[in-house]
Coordinates of C-alpha atoms in Angstrom, one line a residue:
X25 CA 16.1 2.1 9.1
X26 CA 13.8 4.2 7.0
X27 CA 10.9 5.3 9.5
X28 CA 7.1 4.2 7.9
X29 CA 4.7 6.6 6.3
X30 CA 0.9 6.4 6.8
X31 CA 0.5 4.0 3.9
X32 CA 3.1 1.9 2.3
X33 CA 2.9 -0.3 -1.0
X34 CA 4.8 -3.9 -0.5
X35 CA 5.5 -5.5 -3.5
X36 CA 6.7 -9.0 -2.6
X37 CA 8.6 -12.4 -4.5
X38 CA 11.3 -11.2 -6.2
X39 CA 10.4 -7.4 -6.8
X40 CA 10.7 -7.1 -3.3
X41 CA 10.5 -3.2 -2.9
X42 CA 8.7 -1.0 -0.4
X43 CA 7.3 2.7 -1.2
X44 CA 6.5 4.7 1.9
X45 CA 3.9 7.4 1.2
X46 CA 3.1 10.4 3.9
X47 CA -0.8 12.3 3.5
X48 CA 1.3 15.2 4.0
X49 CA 4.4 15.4 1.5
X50 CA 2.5 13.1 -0.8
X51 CA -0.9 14.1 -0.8
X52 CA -1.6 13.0 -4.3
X53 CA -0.3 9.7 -4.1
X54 CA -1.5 9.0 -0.4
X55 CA -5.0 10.0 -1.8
X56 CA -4.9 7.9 -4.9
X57 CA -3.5 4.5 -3.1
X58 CA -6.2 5.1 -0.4
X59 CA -8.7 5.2 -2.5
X60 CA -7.9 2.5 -4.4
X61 CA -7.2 0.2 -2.0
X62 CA -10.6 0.8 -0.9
X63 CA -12.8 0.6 -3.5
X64 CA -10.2 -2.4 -5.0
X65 CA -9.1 -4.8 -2.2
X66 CA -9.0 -8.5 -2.8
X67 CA -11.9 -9.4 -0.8
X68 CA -10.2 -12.8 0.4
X69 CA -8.2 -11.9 2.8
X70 CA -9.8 -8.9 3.4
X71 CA -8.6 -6.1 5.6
X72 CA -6.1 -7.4 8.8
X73 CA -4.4 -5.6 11.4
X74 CA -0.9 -6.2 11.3
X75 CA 2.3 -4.9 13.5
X76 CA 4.9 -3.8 11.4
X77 CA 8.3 -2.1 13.0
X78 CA 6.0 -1.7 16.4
X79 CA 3.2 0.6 14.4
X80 CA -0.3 -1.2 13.9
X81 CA -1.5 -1.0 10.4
X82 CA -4.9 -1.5 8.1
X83 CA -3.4 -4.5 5.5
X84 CA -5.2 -5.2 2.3
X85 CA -3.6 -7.4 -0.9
X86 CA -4.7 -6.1 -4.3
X87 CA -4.3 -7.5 -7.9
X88 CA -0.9 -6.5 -9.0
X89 CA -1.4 -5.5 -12.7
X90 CA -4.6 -3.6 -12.7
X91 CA -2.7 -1.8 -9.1
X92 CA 0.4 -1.5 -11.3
X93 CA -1.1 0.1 -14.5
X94 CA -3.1 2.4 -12.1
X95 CA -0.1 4.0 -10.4
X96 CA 1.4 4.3 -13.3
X97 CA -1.6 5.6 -14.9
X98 CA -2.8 8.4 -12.4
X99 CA -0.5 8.6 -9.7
X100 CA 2.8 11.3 -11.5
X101 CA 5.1 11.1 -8.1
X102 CA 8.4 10.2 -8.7
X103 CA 8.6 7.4 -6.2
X104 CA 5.5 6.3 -7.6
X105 CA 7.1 6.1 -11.2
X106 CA 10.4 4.7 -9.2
X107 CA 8.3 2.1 -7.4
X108 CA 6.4 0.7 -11.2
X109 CA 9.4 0.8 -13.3
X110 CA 11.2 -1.7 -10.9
X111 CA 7.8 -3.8 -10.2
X112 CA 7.4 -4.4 -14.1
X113 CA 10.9 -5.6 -14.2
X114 CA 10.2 -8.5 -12.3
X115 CA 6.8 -9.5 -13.6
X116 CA 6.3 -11.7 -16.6
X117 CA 3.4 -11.2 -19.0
X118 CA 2.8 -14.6 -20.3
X119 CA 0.2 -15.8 -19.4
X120 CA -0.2 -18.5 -17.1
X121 CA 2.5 -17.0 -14.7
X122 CA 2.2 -15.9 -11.3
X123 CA 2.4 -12.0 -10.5
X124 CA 4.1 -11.3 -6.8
X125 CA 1.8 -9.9 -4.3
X126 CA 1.2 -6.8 -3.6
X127 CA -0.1 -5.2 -0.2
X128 CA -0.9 -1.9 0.8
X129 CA -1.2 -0.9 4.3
X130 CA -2.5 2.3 6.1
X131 CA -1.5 3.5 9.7
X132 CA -4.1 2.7 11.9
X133 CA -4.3 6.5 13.1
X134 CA -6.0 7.0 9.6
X135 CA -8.7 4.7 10.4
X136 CA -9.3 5.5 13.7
X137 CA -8.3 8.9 14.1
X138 CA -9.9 9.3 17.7
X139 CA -8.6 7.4 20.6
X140 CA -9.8 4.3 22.4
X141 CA -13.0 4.7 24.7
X142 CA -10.7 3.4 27.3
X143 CA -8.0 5.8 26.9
X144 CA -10.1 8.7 27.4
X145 CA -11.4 7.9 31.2
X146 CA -10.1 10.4 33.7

């Protein structure tokens, strides 16, 4: 099993591909999605915690096509490029039809970089 970066894109329905992106190797891209994701989250549901291969994670959902265009607009990675190409083959541009979800999630380390209060008692 491929191990998870700090943030990974989900694309799900019948895309169904995952790009895992690390602040170190993929500075650019882990900056860009971030950032995004921040400023752009759908604000229903919100930010969640979720548990994903035993690592807790920061979850948002964002509106595919304006996400889409964006990565393919500013983000020049390879995987990035990799991950649009096959999300575009699966989505239909007529309108009226249903784009598949996309979620972007960010280890929880990046959030809370310092540990609990509890943790740190002597």
């Amino acid at each position: 099993m491929e191990s998870r970066g700090q943030l990974f894109i989900h694309i799900a329905g019948p895309a169904g591909m995952t790009v895992n992106i690390c602040n170190i190797s993929d500075a650019e891209a882990f900056s860009g999605v971030l950032t995004y994701a921040l400023y752009h989250f759908s604000r229903n549901p919100g930010w969640f915690q979720a548990t994903v291969d035993g690592e807790k994670f920061f979850a948002c959902q964002t509106q595919t096509l304006p996400f889409l265009y964006f990565l393919d607009h500013r983000i020049a990675t390879a995987q990035i490029k990799a991950f649009f190409t096959h999300a575009m083959q699966h989505i239909c541009l007529a309108s009226g039809s249903k784009d598949p979800d996309v979620w972007i999630a960010v280890h929880e380390g990046i959030f809370l970089p310092l540990p609990h209060p509890e943790e740190n008692q002597t």
